[in-house]
Amino acid sequence: MNIDEFLDSSKSIEKIGKYTMLKIKYNDNIDFLYKPSYGEFEYGNELHFIGFFEKITKKLYGSEFDLHSKYDEDMYSNYYEGPIEEVAKNIKDGANIYLNRYIEENKLQLMNVGKNVFDKYIVDECNYDNIKNNIVNDYIHDEKESEIYFSINSKCYENDIKTLIIKYIQNPIETTQKIFDGYINNKEKIESIYFNNKYNEVSVKERLGVLLLKQQLRNTLLQELKDNPNNEYKKKHDIIQSIKDLDAQMVTITLKHNSELVDFKYPKRILESLDFYESHIPNLKVRAKVEGLFKDTWGREQDNLFIKEVAKIEYKKKIIYEDKELLDLKENEYDIDI
């Protein structure tokens, strides 16, 4: 007997392939499937749940290895639909669709609910610095403003996941709607947000409001940077954008330090990460020159100093970035020929 014949039969236990399989009725439409945890039943009575079979539609869900093995003909099932984990993911994805639709329609209300918690969150210097640092990074690298995709906390229902999976198989729309309703209307403090050096319990709507206010702050600060042509990160932004789509391994950088000019080859991938260390300069003579020029800057955010003193970037003798203001300060310029 193979797995499909066993599922269609009235038998409750059968030897199939390498396994003894047990079928236990859950209701008129669902059978649970188990196998011994170790070997055969005579070695112990502990059972391992491997899936379930929906009798009306003849759909089998569970472990692919146990129920749909490509290496055991008796275990290969034409009824097999997929692993239980995939069904669980579909449940969460479906509930999240309802959640994100609700948030889009109730943004202002949620932000009002979350404002008191957000005020406590944002006054925390560490939290504000994290937001600012992320905004600066997005600005420098010209990252697109991504919308938050909100997700239901699966801890709220994972203890009952087996029952939910069975309900979802039979009625997916009603089940996902019920999970969403239970989550969004829960008035207990089942979520948490970190501030004041600890995790603080908050309600679902408070947490959603805080996330929306964080997104609003991020977009506001990012737009302020974009609108200010003299912001302190503009040079980093312009350098990154100048090499962003460049298909190159090395570029030529010209630095200007104390009125002296020095140019050298530098790895483009390291420049993209805004790492400036003379150890990445392949020409030893030029590396020594740069070390000499910057010997008085150790411990003073050397990479940021290098950024400020980048006068020009070239690739194949074509200028792709130029700081004209820096280049116009012509005092005893000194050029190194490499």
mmCIF file of C-alpha atoms in Angstrom:
data_model
loop_
_atom_site.group_PDB
_atom_site.id
_atom_site.type_symbol
_atom_site.label_atom_id
_atom_site.label_comp_id
_atom_site.label_asym_id
_atom_site.label_seq_id
_atom_site.Cartn_x
_atom_site.Cartn_y
_atom_site.Cartn_z
ATOM 1 C CA MET A 1 0.000 0.000 0.000
ATOM 2 C CA ASN A 2 1.313 3.468 -0.870
ATOM 3 C CA ILE A 3 0.599 6.734 0.940
ATOM 4 C CA ASP A 4 -2.364 7.768 -1.242
ATOM 5 C CA GLU A 5 -4.062 4.367 -0.868
ATOM 6 C CA PHE A 6 -3.604 4.610 2.883
ATOM 7 C CA LEU A 7 -5.155 8.083 2.973
ATOM 8 C CA ASP A 8 -8.188 6.884 1.003
ATOM 9 C CA SER A 9 -8.625 3.745 3.081
ATOM 10 C CA SER A 10 -10.401 3.336 6.414
ATOM 11 C CA LYS A 11 -7.276 1.945 8.038
ATOM 12 C CA SER A 12 -5.824 3.871 10.967
ATOM 13 C CA ILE A 13 -2.345 2.369 10.951
ATOM 14 C CA GLU A 14 -0.237 0.942 8.150
ATOM 15 C CA LYS A 15 3.358 0.143 7.230
ATOM 16 C CA ILE A 16 4.223 2.373 4.262
ATOM 17 C CA GLY A 17 7.686 2.306 2.779
ATOM 18 C CA LYS A 18 10.172 2.583 5.639
ATOM 19 C CA TYR A 19 7.617 3.960 8.091
ATOM 20 C CA THR A 20 4.685 2.868 10.140
ATOM 21 C CA MET A 21 2.113 5.628 9.796
ATOM 22 C CA LEU A 22 -0.774 6.444 12.093
ATOM 23 C CA LYS A 23 -3.929 8.259 10.970
ATOM 24 C CA ILE A 24 -6.073 9.894 13.653
ATOM 25 C CA LYS A 25 -9.433 11.487 12.934
ATOM 26 C CA TYR A 26 -9.617 15.173 13.880
ATOM 27 C CA ASN A 27 -13.088 15.789 12.436
ATOM 28 C CA ASP A 28 -15.193 14.507 9.558
ATOM 29 C CA ASN A 29 -12.944 16.265 7.034
ATOM 30 C CA ILE A 30 -9.468 16.200 8.595
ATOM 31 C CA ASP A 31 -7.130 13.348 9.521
ATOM 32 C CA PHE A 32 -3.904 13.988 11.441
ATOM 33 C CA LEU A 33 -0.873 11.947 10.411
ATOM 34 C CA TYR A 34 1.812 10.723 12.793
ATOM 35 C CA LYS A 35 4.774 8.393 12.763
ATOM 36 C CA PRO A 36 6.857 6.982 15.639
ATOM 37 C CA SER A 37 9.565 9.365 16.764
ATOM 38 C CA TYR A 38 12.105 6.512 16.849
ATOM 39 C CA GLY A 39 11.856 3.483 14.581
ATOM 40 C CA GLU A 40 8.759 1.369 15.057
ATOM 41 C CA PHE A 41 6.102 1.510 17.769
ATOM 42 C CA GLU A 42 7.659 -1.400 19.673
ATOM 43 C CA TYR A 43 10.615 0.857 20.533
ATOM 44 C CA GLY A 44 8.428 3.462 22.199
ATOM 45 C CA ASN A 45 5.029 5.105 22.042
ATOM 46 C CA GLU A 46 6.142 8.685 21.354
ATOM 47 C CA LEU A 47 4.548 10.082 18.191
ATOM 48 C CA HIS A 48 5.816 12.704 15.767
ATOM 49 C CA PHE A 49 3.243 14.860 13.940
ATOM 50 C CA ILE A 50 4.068 15.004 10.215
ATOM 51 C CA GLY A 51 0.973 16.536 8.622
ATOM 52 C CA PHE A 52 -2.723 16.260 7.908
ATOM 53 C CA PHE A 53 -5.031 15.184 5.104
ATOM 54 C CA GLU A 54 -8.153 17.028 3.993
ATOM 55 C CA LYS A 55 -10.494 14.281 2.840
ATOM 56 C CA ILE A 56 -13.056 16.248 0.805
ATOM 57 C CA THR A 57 -10.584 18.037 -1.470
ATOM 58 C CA LYS A 58 -7.925 15.303 -1.096
ATOM 59 C CA LYS A 59 -5.160 17.730 -0.192
ATOM 60 C CA LEU A 60 -2.169 16.616 1.855
ATOM 61 C CA TYR A 61 -0.033 19.041 3.900
ATOM 62 C CA GLY A 62 3.089 18.403 5.912
ATOM 63 C CA SER A 63 6.674 17.214 5.697
ATOM 64 C CA GLU A 64 7.795 16.727 2.093
ATOM 65 C CA PHE A 65 10.357 14.152 3.205
ATOM 66 C CA ASP A 66 7.726 12.063 4.999
ATOM 67 C CA LEU A 67 4.756 12.548 2.672
ATOM 68 C CA HIS A 68 6.131 13.248 -0.796
ATOM 69 C CA SER A 69 9.521 11.582 -1.010
ATOM 70 C CA LYS A 70 11.121 11.498 -4.439
ATOM 71 C CA TYR A 71 13.337 8.645 -3.247
ATOM 72 C CA ASP A 72 10.600 6.350 -1.940
ATOM 73 C CA GLU A 73 7.893 5.408 -4.419
ATOM 74 C CA ASP A 74 5.466 4.355 -1.676
ATOM 75 C CA MET A 75 5.792 7.772 -0.033
ATOM 76 C CA TYR A 76 5.250 9.843 -3.174
ATOM 77 C CA SER A 77 1.773 11.423 -3.014
ATOM 78 C CA ASN A 78 -0.281 12.919 -5.802
ATOM 79 C CA TYR A 79 -2.329 14.636 -3.120
ATOM 80 C CA TYR A 80 0.588 16.571 -1.685
ATOM 81 C CA GLU A 81 0.135 20.382 -1.608
ATOM 82 C CA GLY A 82 3.102 21.594 0.421
ATOM 83 C CA PRO A 83 4.684 21.897 3.876
ATOM 84 C CA ILE A 84 2.715 23.173 6.846
ATOM 85 C CA GLU A 85 5.230 26.031 7.205
ATOM 86 C CA GLU A 86 4.176 27.310 3.784
ATOM 87 C CA VAL A 87 0.528 27.343 4.843
ATOM 88 C CA ALA A 88 1.510 29.195 8.033
ATOM 89 C CA LYS A 89 3.317 31.783 5.908
ATOM 90 C CA ASN A 90 0.233 32.196 3.715
ATOM 91 C CA ILE A 91 -1.849 32.792 6.839
ATOM 92 C CA LYS A 92 0.457 35.539 8.053
ATOM 93 C CA ASP A 93 0.792 37.118 4.596
ATOM 94 C CA GLY A 94 -2.980 37.194 4.239
ATOM 95 C CA ALA A 95 -3.486 38.783 7.650
ATOM 96 C CA ASN A 96 -0.757 41.332 6.882
ATOM 97 C CA ILE A 97 -2.632 42.444 3.775
ATOM 98 C CA TYR A 98 -5.593 43.387 5.972
ATOM 99 C CA LEU A 99 -3.233 45.073 8.458
ATOM 100 C CA ASN A 100 -1.466 47.256 5.903
ATOM 101 C CA ARG A 101 -4.755 48.221 4.301
ATOM 102 C CA TYR A 102 -6.086 49.252 7.716
ATOM 103 C CA ILE A 103 -2.955 51.301 8.507
ATOM 104 C CA GLU A 104 -3.144 53.142 5.186
ATOM 105 C CA GLU A 105 -6.748 54.092 5.910
ATOM 106 C CA ASN A 106 -6.150 55.086 9.569
ATOM 107 C CA LYS A 107 -2.696 56.719 9.609
ATOM 108 C CA LEU A 108 -3.652 59.935 11.389
ATOM 109 C CA GLN A 109 -5.670 58.147 14.039
ATOM 110 C CA LEU A 110 -2.828 55.707 14.745
ATOM 111 C CA MET A 111 -0.231 58.496 14.947
ATOM 112 C CA ASN A 112 -2.414 60.298 17.503
ATOM 113 C CA VAL A 113 -2.669 57.113 19.550
ATOM 114 C CA GLY A 114 1.092 56.572 19.429
ATOM 115 C CA LYS A 115 2.237 60.174 19.965
ATOM 116 C CA ASN A 116 2.799 59.980 23.742
ATOM 117 C CA VAL A 117 4.914 56.854 23.393
ATOM 118 C CA PHE A 118 6.789 58.313 20.415
ATOM 119 C CA ASP A 119 7.667 61.453 22.409
ATOM 120 C CA LYS A 120 9.291 59.239 25.049
ATOM 121 C CA TYR A 121 10.996 57.159 22.360
ATOM 122 C CA ILE A 122 12.473 60.046 20.396
ATOM 123 C CA VAL A 123 13.751 61.975 23.422
ATOM 124 C CA ASP A 124 16.090 59.012 23.969
ATOM 125 C CA GLU A 125 19.360 60.255 22.440
ATOM 126 C CA CYS A 126 20.374 56.805 21.226
ATOM 127 C CA ASN A 127 17.091 56.314 19.369
ATOM 128 C CA TYR A 128 17.277 59.725 17.731
ATOM 129 C CA ASP A 129 20.901 59.182 16.699
ATOM 130 C CA ASN A 130 20.009 55.837 15.127
ATOM 131 C CA ILE A 131 17.256 57.453 13.077
ATOM 132 C CA LYS A 132 19.527 60.329 12.046
ATOM 133 C CA ASN A 133 22.388 57.988 11.078
ATOM 134 C CA ASN A 134 20.060 55.914 8.924
ATOM 135 C CA ILE A 135 18.743 59.064 7.245
ATOM 136 C CA VAL A 136 22.279 60.312 6.543
ATOM 137 C CA ASN A 137 23.186 56.943 5.022
ATOM 138 C CA ASP A 138 20.058 56.978 2.847
ATOM 139 C CA TYR A 139 20.856 60.506 1.704
ATOM 140 C CA ILE A 140 24.517 59.822 0.897
ATOM 141 C CA HIS A 141 23.737 56.655 -1.034
ATOM 142 C CA ASP A 142 20.539 58.036 -2.538
ATOM 143 C CA GLU A 143 18.446 55.219 -1.140
ATOM 144 C CA LYS A 144 14.806 55.305 -2.155
ATOM 145 C CA GLU A 145 12.208 56.099 0.463
ATOM 146 C CA SER A 146 10.806 52.662 1.144
ATOM 147 C CA GLU A 147 7.375 52.317 2.632
ATOM 148 C CA ILE A 148 7.105 50.295 5.810
ATOM 149 C CA TYR A 149 5.478 46.903 5.386
ATOM 150 C CA PHE A 150 3.787 46.203 8.692
ATOM 151 C CA SER A 151 3.575 42.674 10.001
ATOM 152 C CA ILE A 152 1.396 41.014 12.609
ATOM 153 C CA ASN A 153 3.283 39.626 15.591
ATOM 154 C CA SER A 154 2.988 35.870 15.072
ATOM 155 C CA LYS A 155 3.551 35.261 18.795
ATOM 156 C CA CYS A 156 -0.049 36.327 19.246
ATOM 157 C CA TYR A 157 -1.339 33.184 17.569
ATOM 158 C CA GLU A 158 1.554 30.746 17.061
ATOM 159 C CA ASN A 159 0.504 28.582 20.034
ATOM 160 C CA ASP A 160 -2.676 27.743 18.126
ATOM 161 C CA ILE A 161 -1.057 27.489 14.698
ATOM 162 C CA LYS A 162 -2.107 23.886 14.002
ATOM 163 C CA THR A 163 -5.791 24.734 14.510
ATOM 164 C CA LEU A 164 -5.442 27.912 12.469
ATOM 165 C CA ILE A 165 -3.819 26.018 9.597
ATOM 166 C CA ILE A 166 -6.735 23.620 9.447
ATOM 167 C CA LYS A 167 -9.240 26.485 9.564
ATOM 168 C CA TYR A 168 -7.286 28.323 6.858
ATOM 169 C CA ILE A 169 -7.321 25.302 4.545
ATOM 170 C CA GLN A 170 -11.094 25.184 4.866
ATOM 171 C CA ASN A 171 -11.741 28.953 4.792
ATOM 172 C CA PRO A 172 -8.663 31.138 4.103
ATOM 173 C CA ILE A 173 -10.442 34.525 3.896
ATOM 174 C CA GLU A 174 -12.379 34.121 7.124
ATOM 175 C CA THR A 175 -9.313 32.828 8.993
ATOM 176 C CA THR A 176 -6.952 35.626 7.972
ATOM 177 C CA GLN A 177 -9.625 38.245 8.665
ATOM 178 C CA LYS A 178 -10.147 36.779 12.127
ATOM 179 C CA ILE A 179 -6.409 36.906 12.912
ATOM 180 C CA PHE A 180 -6.225 40.527 11.798
ATOM 181 C CA ASP A 181 -9.334 41.495 13.780
ATOM 182 C CA GLY A 182 -7.989 39.832 16.904
ATOM 183 C CA TYR A 183 -4.651 41.595 16.544
ATOM 184 C CA ILE A 184 -5.757 45.131 15.739
ATOM 185 C CA ASN A 185 -8.548 45.171 18.326
ATOM 186 C CA ASN A 186 -6.426 43.780 21.152
ATOM 187 C CA LYS A 187 -6.362 46.453 23.856
ATOM 188 C CA GLU A 188 -3.733 44.727 25.980
ATOM 189 C CA LYS A 189 -0.081 45.796 25.896
ATOM 190 C CA ILE A 190 1.256 42.871 23.875
ATOM 191 C CA GLU A 191 3.974 44.784 21.975
ATOM 192 C CA SER A 192 7.144 46.485 23.203
ATOM 193 C CA ILE A 193 9.326 49.463 22.252
ATOM 194 C CA TYR A 194 12.826 50.159 23.555
ATOM 195 C CA PHE A 195 13.498 53.460 25.317
ATOM 196 C CA ASN A 196 14.756 54.592 28.743
ATOM 197 C CA ASN A 197 17.181 51.641 28.647
ATOM 198 C CA LYS A 198 14.454 49.028 28.713
ATOM 199 C CA TYR A 199 11.678 47.436 26.688
ATOM 200 C CA ASN A 200 8.368 49.142 27.448
ATOM 201 C CA GLU A 201 5.083 47.349 26.916
ATOM 202 C CA VAL A 202 2.691 49.121 24.552
ATOM 203 C CA SER A 203 -0.534 48.342 22.756
ATOM 204 C CA VAL A 204 -0.716 47.278 19.118
ATOM 205 C CA LYS A 205 -2.068 50.640 17.961
ATOM 206 C CA GLU A 206 0.528 52.545 20.011
ATOM 207 C CA ARG A 207 3.321 50.566 18.349
ATOM 208 C CA LEU A 208 1.896 51.128 14.875
ATOM 209 C CA GLY A 209 1.556 54.851 15.619
ATOM 210 C CA VAL A 210 5.184 55.050 16.747
ATOM 211 C CA LEU A 211 6.383 53.325 13.563
ATOM 212 C CA LEU A 212 4.362 55.745 11.445
ATOM 213 C CA LEU A 213 5.760 58.754 13.330
ATOM 214 C CA LYS A 214 9.297 57.409 12.900
ATOM 215 C CA GLN A 215 8.652 57.116 9.168
ATOM 216 C CA GLN A 216 7.273 60.663 9.077
ATOM 217 C CA LEU A 217 10.334 62.012 10.927
ATOM 218 C CA ARG A 218 12.675 60.127 8.626
ATOM 219 C CA ASN A 219 11.034 61.526 5.506
ATOM 220 C CA THR A 220 11.023 65.075 6.914
ATOM 221 C CA LEU A 221 14.707 65.044 7.875
ATOM 222 C CA LEU A 222 15.703 63.393 4.620
ATOM 223 C CA GLN A 223 13.867 66.021 2.596
ATOM 224 C CA GLU A 224 15.567 68.777 4.612
ATOM 225 C CA LEU A 225 18.956 67.362 3.602
ATOM 226 C CA LYS A 226 17.920 67.177 -0.054
ATOM 227 C CA ASP A 227 16.650 70.761 0.032
ATOM 228 C CA ASN A 228 19.849 72.124 1.585
ATOM 229 C CA PRO A 229 22.659 72.335 -1.012
ATOM 230 C CA ASN A 230 25.163 73.247 1.704
ATOM 231 C CA ASN A 231 24.448 70.425 4.128
ATOM 232 C CA GLU A 232 27.477 68.780 5.757
ATOM 233 C CA TYR A 233 26.953 65.472 3.918
ATOM 234 C CA LYS A 234 26.621 66.938 0.419
ATOM 235 C CA LYS A 235 30.193 66.142 -0.587
ATOM 236 C CA LYS A 236 29.889 62.502 0.434
ATOM 237 C CA HIS A 237 26.615 62.302 -1.470
ATOM 238 C CA ASP A 238 28.133 63.822 -4.615
ATOM 239 C CA ILE A 239 31.187 61.553 -4.499
ATOM 240 C CA ILE A 240 29.067 58.418 -4.136
ATOM 241 C CA GLN A 241 26.724 59.477 -6.926
ATOM 242 C CA SER A 242 29.665 60.225 -9.238
ATOM 243 C CA ILE A 243 30.968 56.642 -9.038
ATOM 244 C CA LYS A 244 27.693 54.811 -8.376
ATOM 245 C CA ASP A 245 27.178 53.418 -11.878
ATOM 246 C CA LEU A 246 30.853 53.319 -12.837
ATOM 247 C CA ASP A 247 32.086 49.935 -14.057
ATOM 248 C CA ALA A 248 35.605 50.172 -12.712
ATOM 249 C CA GLN A 249 37.978 48.542 -10.274
ATOM 250 C CA MET A 250 40.185 51.601 -9.660
ATOM 251 C CA VAL A 251 39.685 55.353 -9.894
ATOM 252 C CA THR A 252 42.184 58.196 -9.564
ATOM 253 C CA ILE A 253 41.707 60.432 -6.538
ATOM 254 C CA THR A 254 43.327 63.852 -6.117
ATOM 255 C CA LEU A 255 43.608 65.079 -2.526
ATOM 256 C CA LYS A 256 44.476 68.603 -1.462
ATOM 257 C CA HIS A 257 45.988 68.992 1.986
ATOM 258 C CA ASN A 258 47.629 72.176 3.256
ATOM 259 C CA SER A 259 47.745 73.508 -0.328
ATOM 260 C CA GLU A 260 49.514 70.394 -1.640
ATOM 261 C CA LEU A 261 47.975 68.148 -4.305
ATOM 262 C CA VAL A 262 48.589 64.427 -4.496
ATOM 263 C CA ASP A 263 46.850 61.942 -6.758
ATOM 264 C CA PHE A 264 46.746 58.157 -6.643
ATOM 265 C CA LYS A 265 44.816 55.091 -7.717
ATOM 266 C CA TYR A 266 42.205 53.864 -5.249
ATOM 267 C CA PRO A 267 39.772 50.879 -5.258
ATOM 268 C CA LYS A 268 36.323 52.003 -6.343
ATOM 269 C CA ARG A 269 34.492 49.496 -4.112
ATOM 270 C CA ILE A 270 36.300 50.838 -1.019
ATOM 271 C CA LEU A 271 35.588 54.404 -2.028
ATOM 272 C CA GLU A 272 31.898 53.498 -2.294
ATOM 273 C CA SER A 273 31.922 52.464 1.359
ATOM 274 C CA LEU A 274 33.572 55.812 2.179
ATOM 275 C CA ASP A 275 36.633 54.156 3.701
ATOM 276 C CA PHE A 276 39.735 56.315 3.286
ATOM 277 C CA TYR A 277 42.940 54.744 4.517
ATOM 278 C CA GLU A 278 46.334 55.122 2.916
ATOM 279 C CA SER A 279 46.876 51.360 3.255
ATOM 280 C CA HIS A 280 44.498 50.931 0.283
ATOM 281 C CA ILE A 281 46.784 52.972 -1.989
ATOM 282 C CA PRO A 282 48.681 50.418 -4.121
ATOM 283 C CA ASN A 283 51.599 52.721 -5.059
ATOM 284 C CA LEU A 284 53.998 52.561 -2.092
ATOM 285 C CA LYS A 285 55.731 55.841 -2.964
ATOM 286 C CA VAL A 286 52.439 57.718 -3.034
ATOM 287 C CA ARG A 287 51.221 55.908 0.079
ATOM 288 C CA ALA A 288 54.264 57.186 1.954
ATOM 289 C CA LYS A 289 53.580 60.699 0.641
ATOM 290 C CA VAL A 290 49.983 60.599 1.907
ATOM 291 C CA GLU A 291 51.109 59.223 5.257
ATOM 292 C CA GLY A 292 53.467 62.158 5.580
ATOM 293 C CA LEU A 293 50.828 64.704 4.657
ATOM 294 C CA PHE A 294 48.315 63.329 7.146
ATOM 295 C CA LYS A 295 50.636 62.360 10.002
ATOM 296 C CA ASP A 296 49.157 65.151 12.121
ATOM 297 C CA THR A 297 45.578 63.831 11.778
ATOM 298 C CA TRP A 298 45.758 60.471 13.569
ATOM 299 C CA GLY A 299 42.751 59.934 15.793
ATOM 300 C CA ARG A 300 40.825 62.835 14.274
ATOM 301 C CA GLU A 301 38.260 61.038 12.111
ATOM 302 C CA GLN A 302 40.815 60.585 9.374
ATOM 303 C CA ASP A 303 38.365 59.179 6.842
ATOM 304 C CA ASN A 304 36.134 62.254 7.166
ATOM 305 C CA LEU A 305 39.150 64.528 6.759
ATOM 306 C CA PHE A 306 40.121 62.681 3.582
ATOM 307 C CA ILE A 307 36.585 63.149 2.270
ATOM 308 C CA LYS A 308 36.746 66.899 2.856
ATOM 309 C CA GLU A 309 40.039 67.090 0.988
ATOM 310 C CA VAL A 310 39.063 65.096 -2.106
ATOM 311 C CA ALA A 311 39.559 67.640 -4.864
ATOM 312 C CA LYS A 312 38.948 65.463 -7.882
ATOM 313 C CA ILE A 313 38.090 61.920 -9.005
ATOM 314 C CA GLU A 314 38.931 60.647 -12.474
ATOM 315 C CA TYR A 315 38.446 57.486 -14.460
ATOM 316 C CA LYS A 316 40.338 56.891 -17.692
ATOM 317 C CA LYS A 317 41.440 60.564 -17.593
ATOM 318 C CA LYS A 318 37.843 61.719 -17.482
ATOM 319 C CA ILE A 319 36.832 63.890 -14.517
ATOM 320 C CA ILE A 320 33.774 62.370 -12.830
ATOM 321 C CA TYR A 321 33.871 64.470 -9.657
ATOM 322 C CA GLU A 322 35.417 67.850 -8.945
ATOM 323 C CA ASP A 323 35.421 70.184 -5.931
ATOM 324 C CA LYS A 324 35.969 73.457 -7.744
ATOM 325 C CA GLU A 325 36.007 75.514 -4.569
ATOM 326 C CA LEU A 326 38.823 73.395 -3.147
ATOM 327 C CA LEU A 327 40.781 73.451 -6.410
ATOM 328 C CA ASP A 328 40.563 77.243 -6.639
ATOM 329 C CA LEU A 329 42.594 77.577 -3.421
ATOM 330 C CA LYS A 330 45.923 77.618 -5.266
ATOM 331 C CA GLU A 331 48.802 77.886 -2.856
ATOM 332 C CA ASN A 332 52.089 76.223 -3.831
ATOM 333 C CA GLU A 333 50.397 73.240 -5.425
ATOM 334 C CA TYR A 334 52.463 70.089 -5.493
ATOM 335 C CA ASP A 335 51.601 67.247 -7.867
ATOM 336 C CA ILE A 336 52.937 63.718 -7.639
ATOM 337 C CA ASP A 337 53.321 61.851 -10.913
ATOM 338 C CA ILE A 338 52.369 58.228 -10.702
#
